[in-house]
Amino acid sequence: MITIADMRASGGFRAFRDEELELLLTVAPERRFAAGADLCRQGERGLSCFFLVEGEVEVLTATARGEHRLARLQAGNIAGQMALVNHAARSATLRALTPVVAAEFDRETFERLLTAASPLAVRFQIQVAVGCIRQLRGATARLGELVASAGSLPPRASQLLGIQSTLHTPEAPYDAIDIVEVMPEDRVLTTHHDDDD
Amino acid sequence: MKPTEVHRAQLLRCGGFSSLTADEADAFLLFTRERRLMNDEYLFRQGAPGDFLAVVFEGALSIRLDGVDGEFVEIARIDSPQMVGEMACLDPAPRSASAVALCPTWLVEFDRAGLDTLVRELPRVASAVVSEAIVNINRRLGEVDQQIARALTGTAGRPFENAPFPTAPEERSAWQRFLDRLRGEG
């Protein structure tokens, strides 16, 4: 059974007070996932988010080229929290990279807490808003850099697609925009250029 | 600020605030500071620290990236009733743009300390503020998404011909400074 000490030991959840974590643990059941199992899948109706207490998950998005990893999330993070404020389908898959222990917090409980005017629910909302703000700042800055040096469109296009993919993935963490993988053709072009020199 | 019926009516016109009761609207207004801006007066300046948002009751604001010698690039306009400046309130950081009144503008400011108090004391009211902010931020995420789509479908050499990306050489320098500003925001 997950305890407040377990939550604190994960190194995260600093925005929440002990009494709020205690309340959370009474309404959020423990879930265990084996390595390789999906906590939730892209396209599914999002009905809950996960407080990661132990283990590590990856955030994956499906593209025409197959699955693309946007980020890795360690214990101490919350994953899939947009499901609490957004009724759209999941925009990414969360997959366990190691055995994972998580507390699953569902939207119905969140809405009940919100109706009951719980500060915990509002702190969740703020966390979601901050995630979106950092995503927006990061995306705008990265987009700006690409626009400013818009010389060679083909390799830039793949990076733009990476940023766009992250924008469509609200479950990605705040810094996911910095973790977008560099597409292979960039490396190929760079190598080719070096060879020419 | 001591709320009046007029203030309350203006607030309840604004998106997420419309779900509040009259008493809740008044409670929010108690934590605000009323301001009336003259034409060309700044609500906040690019680069300045700030942790307040504003709800524009009447008038309009220009959101600008400031350049040298009074040069600027307008990136958005805020009409009434609308919230502005919510990013710095929810996640404090230097302002990434300036907000300037385009005409006599009436608004109320609401800061982070007020939000923290409302979260503790009146969570339903705090929730209305945050909900409205999330709607605004997600709209802007959508706008960035559209800009990326335009960049991807643009032709080589002029990939950013659609507004708001300036393409004329003289505009591009101001745009370049805007990008530098964003990069320096951290």
PDB file of C-alpha atoms in Angstrom, chain A residues 14 22 38 86 120 129 138 148 174 195:
ATOM      1  CA  ARG A  14       6.222  19.096  -3.600  1.00  0.00           C
ATOM      2  CA  GLU A  22      -3.363  11.717   2.432  1.00  0.00           C
ATOM      3  CA  ASP A  38       0.857   0.385 -21.033  1.00  0.00           C
ATOM      4  CA  ASN A  86      -9.818  17.794 -21.143  1.00  0.00           C
ATOM      5  CA  LEU A 120      -6.297  19.833  -3.958  1.00  0.00           C
ATOM      6  CA  ALA A 129      -1.988  25.144 -16.605  1.00  0.00           C
ATOM      7  CA  GLY A 138       9.189  25.989 -25.174  1.00  0.00           C
ATOM      8  CA  ALA A 148      14.973  32.539 -37.696  1.00  0.00           C
ATOM      9  CA  TYR A 174       6.917  20.420 -19.158  1.00  0.00           C
ATOM     10  CA  ASP A 195      32.526  14.796 -45.978  1.00  0.00           C
TER      11      ASP A 195
END
